[in-house]
Tab-separated table of C-alpha atoms in Angstrom:
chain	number	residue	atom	x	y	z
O	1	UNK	CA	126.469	-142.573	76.320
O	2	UNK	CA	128.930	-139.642	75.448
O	3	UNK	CA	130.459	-138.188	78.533
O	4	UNK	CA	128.690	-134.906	78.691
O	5	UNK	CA	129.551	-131.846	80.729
O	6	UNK	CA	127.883	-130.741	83.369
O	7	UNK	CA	125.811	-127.723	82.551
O	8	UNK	CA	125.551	-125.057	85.553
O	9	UNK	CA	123.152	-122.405	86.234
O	10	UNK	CA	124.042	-119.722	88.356
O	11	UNK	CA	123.795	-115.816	89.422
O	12	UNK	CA	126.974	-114.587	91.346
O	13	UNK	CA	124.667	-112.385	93.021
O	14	UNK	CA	123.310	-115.161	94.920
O	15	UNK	CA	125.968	-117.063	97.382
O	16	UNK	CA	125.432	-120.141	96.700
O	17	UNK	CA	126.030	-119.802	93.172
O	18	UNK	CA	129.125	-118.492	94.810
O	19	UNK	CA	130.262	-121.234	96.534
O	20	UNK	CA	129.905	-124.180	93.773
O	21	UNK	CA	131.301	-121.835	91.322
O	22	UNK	CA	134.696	-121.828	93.134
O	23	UNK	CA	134.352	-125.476	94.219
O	24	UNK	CA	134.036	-126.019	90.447
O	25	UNK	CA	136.741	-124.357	89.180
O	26	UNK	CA	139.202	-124.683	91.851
O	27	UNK	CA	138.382	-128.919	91.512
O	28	UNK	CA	139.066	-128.986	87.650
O	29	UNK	CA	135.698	-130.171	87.294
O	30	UNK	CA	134.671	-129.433	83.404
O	31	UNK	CA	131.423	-127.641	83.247
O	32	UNK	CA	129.371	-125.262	80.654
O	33	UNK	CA	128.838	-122.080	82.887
O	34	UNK	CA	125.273	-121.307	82.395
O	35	UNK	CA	124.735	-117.322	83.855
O	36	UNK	CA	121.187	-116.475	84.827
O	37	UNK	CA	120.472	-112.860	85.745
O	38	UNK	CA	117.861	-112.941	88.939
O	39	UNK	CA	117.560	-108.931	88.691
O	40	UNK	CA	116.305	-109.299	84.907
O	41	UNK	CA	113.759	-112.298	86.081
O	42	UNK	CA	115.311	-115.201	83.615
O	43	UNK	CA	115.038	-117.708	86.869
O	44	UNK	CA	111.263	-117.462	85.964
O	45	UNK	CA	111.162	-118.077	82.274
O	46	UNK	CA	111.925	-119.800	79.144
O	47	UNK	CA	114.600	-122.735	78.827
O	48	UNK	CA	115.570	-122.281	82.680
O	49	UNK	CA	111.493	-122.536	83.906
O	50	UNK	CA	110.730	-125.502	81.244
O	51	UNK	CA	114.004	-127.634	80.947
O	52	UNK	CA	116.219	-127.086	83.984
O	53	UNK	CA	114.492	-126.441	87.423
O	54	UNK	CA	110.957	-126.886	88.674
O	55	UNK	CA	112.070	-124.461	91.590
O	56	UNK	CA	112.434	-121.035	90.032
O	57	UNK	CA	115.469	-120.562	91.879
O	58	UNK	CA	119.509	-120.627	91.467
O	59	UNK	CA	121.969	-122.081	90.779
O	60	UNK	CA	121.423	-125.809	89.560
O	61	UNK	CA	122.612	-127.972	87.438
O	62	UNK	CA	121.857	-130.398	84.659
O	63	UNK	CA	124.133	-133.681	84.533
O	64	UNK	CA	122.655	-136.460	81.505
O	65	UNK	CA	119.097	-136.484	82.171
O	66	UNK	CA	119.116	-135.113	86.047
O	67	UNK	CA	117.963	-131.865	86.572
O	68	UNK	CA	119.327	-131.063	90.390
O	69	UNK	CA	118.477	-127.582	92.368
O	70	UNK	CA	119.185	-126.879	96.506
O	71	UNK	CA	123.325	-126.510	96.238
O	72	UNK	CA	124.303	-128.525	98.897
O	73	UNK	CA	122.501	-131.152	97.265
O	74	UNK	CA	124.437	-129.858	94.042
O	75	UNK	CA	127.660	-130.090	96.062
O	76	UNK	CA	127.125	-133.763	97.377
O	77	UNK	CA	126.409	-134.713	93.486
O	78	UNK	CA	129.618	-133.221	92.397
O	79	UNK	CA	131.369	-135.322	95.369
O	80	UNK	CA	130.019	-138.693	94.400
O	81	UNK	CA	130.154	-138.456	90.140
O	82	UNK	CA	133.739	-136.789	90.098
O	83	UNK	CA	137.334	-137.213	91.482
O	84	UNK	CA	137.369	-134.419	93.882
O	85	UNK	CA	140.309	-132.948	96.265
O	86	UNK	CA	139.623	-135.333	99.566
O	87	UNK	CA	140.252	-132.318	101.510
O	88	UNK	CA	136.288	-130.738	100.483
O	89	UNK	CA	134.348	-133.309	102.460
O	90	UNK	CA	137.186	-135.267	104.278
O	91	UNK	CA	136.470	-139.025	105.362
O	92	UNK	CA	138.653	-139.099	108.329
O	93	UNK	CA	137.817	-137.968	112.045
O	94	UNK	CA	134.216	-138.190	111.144
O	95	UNK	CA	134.946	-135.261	109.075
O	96	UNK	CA	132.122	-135.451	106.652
O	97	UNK	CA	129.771	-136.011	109.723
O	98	UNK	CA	130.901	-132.689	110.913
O	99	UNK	CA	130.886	-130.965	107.540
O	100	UNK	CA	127.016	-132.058	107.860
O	101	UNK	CA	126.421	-130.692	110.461
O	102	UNK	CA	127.152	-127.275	109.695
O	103	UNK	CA	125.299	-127.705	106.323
O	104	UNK	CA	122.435	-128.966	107.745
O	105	UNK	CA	122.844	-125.677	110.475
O	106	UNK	CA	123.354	-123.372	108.254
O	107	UNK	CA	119.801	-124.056	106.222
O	108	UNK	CA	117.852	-122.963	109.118
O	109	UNK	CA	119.907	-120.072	110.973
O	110	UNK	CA	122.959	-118.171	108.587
O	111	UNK	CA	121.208	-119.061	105.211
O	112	UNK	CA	118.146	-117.647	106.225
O	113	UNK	CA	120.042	-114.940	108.059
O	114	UNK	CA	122.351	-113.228	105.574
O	115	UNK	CA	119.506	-113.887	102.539
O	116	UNK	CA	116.720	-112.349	104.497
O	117	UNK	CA	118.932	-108.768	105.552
O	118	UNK	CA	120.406	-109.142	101.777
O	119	UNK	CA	116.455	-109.154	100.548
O	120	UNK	CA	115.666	-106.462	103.044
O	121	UNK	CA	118.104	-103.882	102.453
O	122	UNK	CA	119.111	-104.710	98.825
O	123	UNK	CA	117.191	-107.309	96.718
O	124	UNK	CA	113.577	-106.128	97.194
O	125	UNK	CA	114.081	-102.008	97.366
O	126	UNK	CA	115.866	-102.877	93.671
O	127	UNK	CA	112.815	-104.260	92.645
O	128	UNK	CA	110.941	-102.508	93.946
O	129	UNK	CA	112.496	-99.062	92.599
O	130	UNK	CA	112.343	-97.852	96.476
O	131	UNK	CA	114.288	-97.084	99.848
O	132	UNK	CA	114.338	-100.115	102.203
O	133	UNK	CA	112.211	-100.839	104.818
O	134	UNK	CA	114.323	-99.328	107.997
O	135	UNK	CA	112.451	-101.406	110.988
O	136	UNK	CA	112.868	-104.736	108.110
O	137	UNK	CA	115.999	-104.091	107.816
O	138	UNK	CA	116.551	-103.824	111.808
O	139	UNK	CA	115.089	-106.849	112.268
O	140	UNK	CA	116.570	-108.630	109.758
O	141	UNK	CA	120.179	-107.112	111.335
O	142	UNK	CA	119.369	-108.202	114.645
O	143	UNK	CA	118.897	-111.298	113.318
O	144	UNK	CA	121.842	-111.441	111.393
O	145	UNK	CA	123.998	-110.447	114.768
O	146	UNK	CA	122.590	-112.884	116.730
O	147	UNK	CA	123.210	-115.760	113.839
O	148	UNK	CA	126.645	-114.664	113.802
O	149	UNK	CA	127.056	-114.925	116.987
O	150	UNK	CA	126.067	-118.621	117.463
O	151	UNK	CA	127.963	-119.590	114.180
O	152	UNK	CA	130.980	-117.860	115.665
O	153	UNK	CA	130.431	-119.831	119.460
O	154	UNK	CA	129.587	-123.221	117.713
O	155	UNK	CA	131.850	-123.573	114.159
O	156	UNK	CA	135.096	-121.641	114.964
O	157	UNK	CA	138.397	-122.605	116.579
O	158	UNK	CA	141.105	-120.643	118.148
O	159	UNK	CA	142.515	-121.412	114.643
O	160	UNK	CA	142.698	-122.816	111.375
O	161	UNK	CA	139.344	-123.650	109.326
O	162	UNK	CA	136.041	-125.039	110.879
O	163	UNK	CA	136.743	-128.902	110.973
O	164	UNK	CA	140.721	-128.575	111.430
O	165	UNK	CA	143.893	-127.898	109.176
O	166	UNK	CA	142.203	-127.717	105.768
O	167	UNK	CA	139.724	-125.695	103.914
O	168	UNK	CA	136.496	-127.880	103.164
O	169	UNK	CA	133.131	-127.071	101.456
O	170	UNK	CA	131.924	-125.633	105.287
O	171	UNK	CA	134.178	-123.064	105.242
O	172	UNK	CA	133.598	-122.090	101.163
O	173	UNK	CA	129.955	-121.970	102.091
O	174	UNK	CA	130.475	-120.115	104.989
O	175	UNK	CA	132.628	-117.192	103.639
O	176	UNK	CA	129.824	-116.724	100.434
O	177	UNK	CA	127.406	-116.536	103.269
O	178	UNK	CA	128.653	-113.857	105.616
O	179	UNK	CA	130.089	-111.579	101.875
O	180	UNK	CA	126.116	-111.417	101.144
O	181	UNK	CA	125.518	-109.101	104.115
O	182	UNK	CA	129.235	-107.989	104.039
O	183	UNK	CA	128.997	-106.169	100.039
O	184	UNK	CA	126.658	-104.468	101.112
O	185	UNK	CA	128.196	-102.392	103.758
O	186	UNK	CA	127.636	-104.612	107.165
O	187	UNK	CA	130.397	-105.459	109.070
O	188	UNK	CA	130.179	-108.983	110.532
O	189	UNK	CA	133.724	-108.382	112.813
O	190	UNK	CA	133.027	-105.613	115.325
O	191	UNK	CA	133.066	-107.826	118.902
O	192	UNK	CA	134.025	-110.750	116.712
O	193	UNK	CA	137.812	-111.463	116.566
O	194	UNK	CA	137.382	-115.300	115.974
O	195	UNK	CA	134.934	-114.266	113.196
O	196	UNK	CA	137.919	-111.908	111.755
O	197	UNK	CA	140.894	-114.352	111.975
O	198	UNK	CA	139.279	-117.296	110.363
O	199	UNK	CA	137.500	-115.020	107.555
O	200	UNK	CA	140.829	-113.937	106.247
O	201	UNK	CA	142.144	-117.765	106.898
O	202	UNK	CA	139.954	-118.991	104.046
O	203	UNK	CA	140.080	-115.718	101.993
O	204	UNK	CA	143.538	-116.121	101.617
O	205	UNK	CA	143.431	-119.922	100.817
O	206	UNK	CA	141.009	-119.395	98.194
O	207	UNK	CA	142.961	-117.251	96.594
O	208	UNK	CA	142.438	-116.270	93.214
O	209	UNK	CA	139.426	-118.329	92.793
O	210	UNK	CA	137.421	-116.463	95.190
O	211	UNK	CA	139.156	-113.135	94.577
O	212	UNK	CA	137.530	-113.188	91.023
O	213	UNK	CA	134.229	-114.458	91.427
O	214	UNK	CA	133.945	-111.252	94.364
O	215	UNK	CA	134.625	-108.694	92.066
O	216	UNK	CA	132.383	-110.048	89.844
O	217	UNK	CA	129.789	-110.085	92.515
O	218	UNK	CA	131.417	-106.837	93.985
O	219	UNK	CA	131.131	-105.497	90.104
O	220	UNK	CA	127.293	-106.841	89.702
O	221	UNK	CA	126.370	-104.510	93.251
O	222	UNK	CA	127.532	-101.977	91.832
O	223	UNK	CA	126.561	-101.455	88.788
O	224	UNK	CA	122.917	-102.464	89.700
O	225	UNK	CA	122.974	-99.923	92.295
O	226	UNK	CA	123.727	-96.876	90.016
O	227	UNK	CA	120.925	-97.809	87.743
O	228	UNK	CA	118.744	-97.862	91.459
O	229	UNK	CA	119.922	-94.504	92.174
O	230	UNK	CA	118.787	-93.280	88.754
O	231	UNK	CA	115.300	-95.230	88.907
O	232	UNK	CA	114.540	-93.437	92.265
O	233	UNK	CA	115.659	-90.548	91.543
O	234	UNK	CA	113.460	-90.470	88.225
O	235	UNK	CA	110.702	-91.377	90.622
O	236	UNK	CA	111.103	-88.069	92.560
J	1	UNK	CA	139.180	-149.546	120.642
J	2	UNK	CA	135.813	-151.957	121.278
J	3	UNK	CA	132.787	-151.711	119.277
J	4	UNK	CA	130.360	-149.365	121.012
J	5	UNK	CA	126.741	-149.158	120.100
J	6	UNK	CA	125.275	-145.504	119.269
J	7	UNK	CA	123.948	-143.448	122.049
J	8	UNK	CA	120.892	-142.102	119.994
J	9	UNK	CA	118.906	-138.732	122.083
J	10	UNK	CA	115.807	-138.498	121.370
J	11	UNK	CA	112.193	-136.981	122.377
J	12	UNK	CA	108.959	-139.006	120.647
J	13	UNK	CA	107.557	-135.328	120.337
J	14	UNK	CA	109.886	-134.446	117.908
J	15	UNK	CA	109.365	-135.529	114.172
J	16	UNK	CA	113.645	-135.931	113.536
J	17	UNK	CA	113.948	-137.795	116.153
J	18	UNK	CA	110.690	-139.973	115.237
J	19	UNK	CA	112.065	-140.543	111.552
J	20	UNK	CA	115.517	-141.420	112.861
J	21	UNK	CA	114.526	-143.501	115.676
J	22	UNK	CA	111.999	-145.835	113.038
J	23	UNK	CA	114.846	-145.628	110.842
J	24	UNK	CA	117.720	-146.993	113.271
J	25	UNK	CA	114.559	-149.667	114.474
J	26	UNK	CA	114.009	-151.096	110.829
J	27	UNK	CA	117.768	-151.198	109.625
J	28	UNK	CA	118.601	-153.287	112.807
J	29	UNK	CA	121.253	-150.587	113.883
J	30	UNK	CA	122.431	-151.569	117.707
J	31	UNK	CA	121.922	-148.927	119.401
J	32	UNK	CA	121.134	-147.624	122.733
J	33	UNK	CA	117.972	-145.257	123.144
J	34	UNK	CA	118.335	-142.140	125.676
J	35	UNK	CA	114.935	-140.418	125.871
J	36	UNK	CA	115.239	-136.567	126.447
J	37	UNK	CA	112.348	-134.614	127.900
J	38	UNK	CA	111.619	-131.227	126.059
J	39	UNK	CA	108.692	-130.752	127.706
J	40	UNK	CA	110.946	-131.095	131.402
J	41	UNK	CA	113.798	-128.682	129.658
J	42	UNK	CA	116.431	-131.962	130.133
J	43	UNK	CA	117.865	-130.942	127.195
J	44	UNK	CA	118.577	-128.042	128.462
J	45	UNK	CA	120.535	-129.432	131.409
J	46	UNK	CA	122.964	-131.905	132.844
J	47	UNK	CA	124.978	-134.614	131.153
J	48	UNK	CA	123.039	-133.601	127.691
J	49	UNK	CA	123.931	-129.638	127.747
J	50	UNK	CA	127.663	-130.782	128.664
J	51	UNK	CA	128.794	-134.077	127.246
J	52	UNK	CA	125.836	-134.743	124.469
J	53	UNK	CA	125.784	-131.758	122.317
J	54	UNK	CA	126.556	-127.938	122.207
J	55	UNK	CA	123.069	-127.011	119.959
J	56	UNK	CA	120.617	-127.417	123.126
J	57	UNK	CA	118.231	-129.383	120.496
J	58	UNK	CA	117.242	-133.025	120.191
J	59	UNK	CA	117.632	-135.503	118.590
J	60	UNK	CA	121.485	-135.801	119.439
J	61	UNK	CA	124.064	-138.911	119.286
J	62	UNK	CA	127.766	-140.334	120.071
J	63	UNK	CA	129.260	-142.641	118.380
J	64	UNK	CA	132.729	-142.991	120.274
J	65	UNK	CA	134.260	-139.853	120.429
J	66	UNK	CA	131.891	-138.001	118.142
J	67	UNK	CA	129.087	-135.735	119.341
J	68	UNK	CA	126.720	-135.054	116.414
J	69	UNK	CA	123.531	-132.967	115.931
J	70	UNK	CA	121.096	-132.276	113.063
J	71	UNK	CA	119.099	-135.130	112.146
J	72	UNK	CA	119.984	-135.446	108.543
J	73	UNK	CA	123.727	-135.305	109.565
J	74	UNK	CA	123.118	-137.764	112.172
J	75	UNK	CA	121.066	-140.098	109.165
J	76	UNK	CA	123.983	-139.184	107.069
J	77	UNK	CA	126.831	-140.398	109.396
J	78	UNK	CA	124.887	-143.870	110.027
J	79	UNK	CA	124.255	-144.503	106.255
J	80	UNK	CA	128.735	-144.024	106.296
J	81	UNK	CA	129.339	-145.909	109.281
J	82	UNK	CA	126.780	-149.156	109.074
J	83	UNK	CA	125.764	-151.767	106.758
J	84	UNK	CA	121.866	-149.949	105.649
J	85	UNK	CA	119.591	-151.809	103.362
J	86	UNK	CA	120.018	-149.729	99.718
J	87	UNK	CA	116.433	-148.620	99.435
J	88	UNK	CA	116.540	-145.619	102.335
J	89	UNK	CA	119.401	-144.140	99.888
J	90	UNK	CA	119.911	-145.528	96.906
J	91	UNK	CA	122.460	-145.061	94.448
J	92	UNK	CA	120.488	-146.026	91.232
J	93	UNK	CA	119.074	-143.527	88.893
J	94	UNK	CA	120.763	-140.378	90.673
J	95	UNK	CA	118.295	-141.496	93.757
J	96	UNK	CA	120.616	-139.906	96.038
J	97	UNK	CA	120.915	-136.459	94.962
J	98	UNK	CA	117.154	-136.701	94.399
J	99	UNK	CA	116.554	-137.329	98.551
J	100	UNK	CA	119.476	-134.458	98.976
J	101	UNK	CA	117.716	-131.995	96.791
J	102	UNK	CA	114.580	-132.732	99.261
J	103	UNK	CA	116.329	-132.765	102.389
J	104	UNK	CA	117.360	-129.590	101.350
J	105	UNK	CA	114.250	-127.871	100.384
J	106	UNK	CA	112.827	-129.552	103.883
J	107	UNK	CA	115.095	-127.527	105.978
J	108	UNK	CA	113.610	-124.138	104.474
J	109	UNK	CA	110.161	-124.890	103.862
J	110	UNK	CA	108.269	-128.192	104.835
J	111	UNK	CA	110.357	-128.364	108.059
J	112	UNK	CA	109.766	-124.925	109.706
J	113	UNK	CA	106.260	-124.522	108.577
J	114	UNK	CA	105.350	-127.884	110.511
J	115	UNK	CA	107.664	-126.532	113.726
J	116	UNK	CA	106.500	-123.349	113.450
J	117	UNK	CA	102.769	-124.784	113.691
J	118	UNK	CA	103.746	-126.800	116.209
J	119	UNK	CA	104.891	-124.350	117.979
J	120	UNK	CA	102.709	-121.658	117.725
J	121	UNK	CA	99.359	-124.317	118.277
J	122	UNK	CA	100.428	-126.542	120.718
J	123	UNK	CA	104.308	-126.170	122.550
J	124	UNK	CA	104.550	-122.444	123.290
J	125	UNK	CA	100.715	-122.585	124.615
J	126	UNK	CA	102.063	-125.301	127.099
J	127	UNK	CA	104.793	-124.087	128.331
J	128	UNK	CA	103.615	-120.525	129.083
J	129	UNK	CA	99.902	-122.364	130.473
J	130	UNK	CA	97.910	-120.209	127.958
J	131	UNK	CA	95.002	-120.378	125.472
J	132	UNK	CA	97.185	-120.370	122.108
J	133	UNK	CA	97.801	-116.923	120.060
J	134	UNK	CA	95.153	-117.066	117.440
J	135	UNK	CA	96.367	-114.774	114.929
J	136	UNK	CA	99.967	-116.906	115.272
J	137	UNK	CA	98.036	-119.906	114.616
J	138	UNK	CA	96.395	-118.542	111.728
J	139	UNK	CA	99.770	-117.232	110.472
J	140	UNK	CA	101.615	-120.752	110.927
J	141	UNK	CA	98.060	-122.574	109.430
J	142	UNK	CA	98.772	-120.432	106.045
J	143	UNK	CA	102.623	-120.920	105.673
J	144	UNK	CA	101.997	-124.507	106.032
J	145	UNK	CA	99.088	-124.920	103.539
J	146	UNK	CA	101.412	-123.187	101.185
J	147	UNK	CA	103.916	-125.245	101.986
J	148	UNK	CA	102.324	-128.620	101.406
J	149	UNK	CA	101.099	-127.353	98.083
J	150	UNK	CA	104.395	-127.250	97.135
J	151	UNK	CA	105.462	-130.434	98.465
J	152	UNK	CA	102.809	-132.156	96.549
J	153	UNK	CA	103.485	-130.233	93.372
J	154	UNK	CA	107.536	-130.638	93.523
J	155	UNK	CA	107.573	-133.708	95.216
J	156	UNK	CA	104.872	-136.162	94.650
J	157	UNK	CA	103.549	-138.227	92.165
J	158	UNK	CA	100.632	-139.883	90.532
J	159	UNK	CA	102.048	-143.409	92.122
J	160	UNK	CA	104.635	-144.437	94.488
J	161	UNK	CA	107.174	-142.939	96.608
J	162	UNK	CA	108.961	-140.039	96.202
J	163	UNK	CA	112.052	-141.374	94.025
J	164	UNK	CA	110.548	-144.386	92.864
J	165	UNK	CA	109.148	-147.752	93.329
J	166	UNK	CA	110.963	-148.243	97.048
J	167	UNK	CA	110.552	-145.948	100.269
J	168	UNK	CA	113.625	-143.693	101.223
J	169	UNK	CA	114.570	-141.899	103.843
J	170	UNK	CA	112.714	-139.019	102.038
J	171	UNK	CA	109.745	-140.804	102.361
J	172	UNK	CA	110.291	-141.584	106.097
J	173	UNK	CA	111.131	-137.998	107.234
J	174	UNK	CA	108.044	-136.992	105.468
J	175	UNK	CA	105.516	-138.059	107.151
J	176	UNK	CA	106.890	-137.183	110.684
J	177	UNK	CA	106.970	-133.410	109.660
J	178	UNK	CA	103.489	-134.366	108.060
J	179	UNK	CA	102.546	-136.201	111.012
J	180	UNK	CA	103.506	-132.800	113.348
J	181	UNK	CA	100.214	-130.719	112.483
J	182	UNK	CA	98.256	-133.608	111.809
J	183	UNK	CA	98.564	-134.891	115.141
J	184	UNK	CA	97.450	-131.569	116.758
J	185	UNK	CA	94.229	-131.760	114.812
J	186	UNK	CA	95.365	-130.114	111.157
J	187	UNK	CA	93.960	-132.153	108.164
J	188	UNK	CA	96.775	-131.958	105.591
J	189	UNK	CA	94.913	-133.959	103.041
J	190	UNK	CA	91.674	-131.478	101.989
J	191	UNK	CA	91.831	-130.945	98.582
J	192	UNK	CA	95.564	-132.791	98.111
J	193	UNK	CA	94.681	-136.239	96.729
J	194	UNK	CA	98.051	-136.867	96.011
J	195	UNK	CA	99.468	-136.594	99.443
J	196	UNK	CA	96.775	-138.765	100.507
J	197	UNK	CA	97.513	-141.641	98.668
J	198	UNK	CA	101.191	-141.107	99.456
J	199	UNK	CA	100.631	-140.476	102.865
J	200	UNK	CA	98.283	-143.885	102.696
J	201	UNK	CA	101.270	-145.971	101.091
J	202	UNK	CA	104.336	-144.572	103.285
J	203	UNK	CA	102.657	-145.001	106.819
J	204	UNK	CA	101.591	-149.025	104.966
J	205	UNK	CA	105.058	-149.709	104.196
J	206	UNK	CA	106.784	-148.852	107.373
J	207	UNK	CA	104.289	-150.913	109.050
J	208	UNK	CA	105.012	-151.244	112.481
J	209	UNK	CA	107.801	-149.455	113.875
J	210	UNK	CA	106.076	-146.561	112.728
J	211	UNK	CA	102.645	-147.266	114.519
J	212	UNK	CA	104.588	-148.006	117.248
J	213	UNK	CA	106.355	-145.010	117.268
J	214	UNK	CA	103.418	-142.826	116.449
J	215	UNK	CA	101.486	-143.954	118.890
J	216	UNK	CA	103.589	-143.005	121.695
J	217	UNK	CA	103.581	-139.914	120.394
J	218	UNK	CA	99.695	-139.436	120.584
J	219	UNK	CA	99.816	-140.922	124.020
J	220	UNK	CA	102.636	-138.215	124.835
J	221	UNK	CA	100.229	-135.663	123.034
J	222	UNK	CA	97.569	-136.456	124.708
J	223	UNK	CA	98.959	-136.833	128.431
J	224	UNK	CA	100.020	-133.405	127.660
J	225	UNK	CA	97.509	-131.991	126.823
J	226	UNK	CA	95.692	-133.412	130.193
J	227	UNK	CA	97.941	-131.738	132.128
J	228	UNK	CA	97.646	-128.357	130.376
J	229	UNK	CA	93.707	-128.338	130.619
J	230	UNK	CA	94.568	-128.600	134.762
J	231	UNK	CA	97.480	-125.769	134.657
J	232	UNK	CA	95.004	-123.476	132.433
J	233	UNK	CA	91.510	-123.974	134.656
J	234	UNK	CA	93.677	-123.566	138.079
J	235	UNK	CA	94.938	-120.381	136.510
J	236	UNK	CA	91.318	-118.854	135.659
């Protein structure tokens, strides 16, 4: 069998498309980039629907005859069919067992956090052509706060990255998580200094991987939210 | 350093810690079993709160100087650190990103519907001695009927397991969320043939550990539930 590419699906929108987009590039792992636009509905149609992913959801991926949605499990594919940089997933001090754990974490408490206030206050008012709920949007803040709050008491250090001296796939997750509430005008830092000091940790060891896939997704906000402005205000 | 066996944490009431203890019992894993009463707050308290783990949750281990939570971690680290028989996570045919791209749709979907029914049913009633909240119930009841349509439409198939001719640790973890409603009186099979067969050919295959297992929880159930009857007719 030829050695094919892998083919990836994703929306920078959407942070998990985020995240393996970065991993991707910043690994030198050769991939067809594959953009699906979740504001203009292709996640639900056509080639995507049929051929790629039963979920109706981004990112995923297509690798020989797998089709593969849920990024983490996109992430742990990557990991076992390519040569990666050990210091993603690292074997030593039970370092992958930690990495886990966060992953496994994150599903059920900041995942759920940042996408539900990101639905609230930006995703569902844009299709919706209409102002956001205010007491949804409270809830899904207070929320938010209190997820932060526990990710900041039970993942961070005095310094350096969540499982020690090097960046790894928690901390790339991580960041993509808390910009989703972030780019759209919450601060995460007020009362959270350890919060603060390791955000700008990993910004600033990402570099110019993640400095150009957040202006795309910086770009993508904005632009969507002028045409909002217009469709509301055409509504009035 | 010597070989220590696992310290596995665990409460019978909880599906992880069912589908990890069966697991650790069938792959002949030395280990040594620390049951944790949720329904007594221990893990709340004590050695568990300060030396076990930092997430106030079971199931828990240590395996020498590592404390790890999150069952699918914990499943992860013993699949890296023991000799397992292939079939719970196989390599062939992409079988393991298959089981990751389930354990990851679990976390969000099939996982807290069956807690939150749980919950909402049976736990919360107990431990505030009340009648449960009916239109909570009802609430939880639809989530979870949505949910295990999906499961059986992504998920299962006319025959087999869920990646296959061999049960995986998919499989296992499975029917302990399944079993969560079921055992509190939910029928998850009406009008979902295909989970019933499956359902039918899992609980076959893992034979006896899990009847052993799942009978202790219906006997914990069930003593319970004895008590709660008492607490509730004292109180009217």
């Amino acid at each position: 069998m030829p050695l094919q590419p892998i083919r990836f699906f994703y929306d920078l929108l959407n942070q998990s498309s985020r995240a393996l987009y970065i991993f991707l590039e910043s690994s030198k792992i050769p991939f067809e980039a594959v953009s699906i636009s979740v504001l203009k509905g292709e996640h639900l149609t056509g080639e995507y629907r049929d051929k790629v992913t039963r979920f109706k959801k981004v990112p995923a991926l297509t690798d020989h005859n797998l089709q593969l949605s849920e990024s983490v499990a996109m992430f742990r594919h990557l990991i076992r069919e390519n040569i990666i940089p050990e210091h993603w997933y690292p074997r030593k001090n039970f370092g992958r067992s930690r990495i886990d754990e966060f992953l496994e974490w994150r599903q059920r408490n900041l995942g759920l956090a940042s996408t539900d206030y990101f639905q609230q206050k930006w995703l569902v008012p844009y299709l919706q052509k209409r102002q956001p709920n205010e007491s949804a949007v409270n809830m899904a803040e207070k929320q938010l706060n209190h997820t932060l709050n526990e990710f900041e008491q039970l993942f961070l250090h005095s310094k350096g990255f969540m499982i020690g001296d090097n960046i790894s796939y928690a901390d790339l997750l991580a960041i993509c998580e808390i910009d989703q509430p972030k780019y759209i005008g919450f601060n995460p830092f007020i009362h959270r200094p350890k919060l603060d000091r390791w955000y700008k940790t990993v910004r600033d060891e990402l570099g110019t991987y993640y400095k150009e896939v957040t202006h795309e997704f910086d770009n993508k906000l904005r632009t969507a939210e002028k045409s909002h402005k217009e469709a509301i205000s055409l509504k009035q």
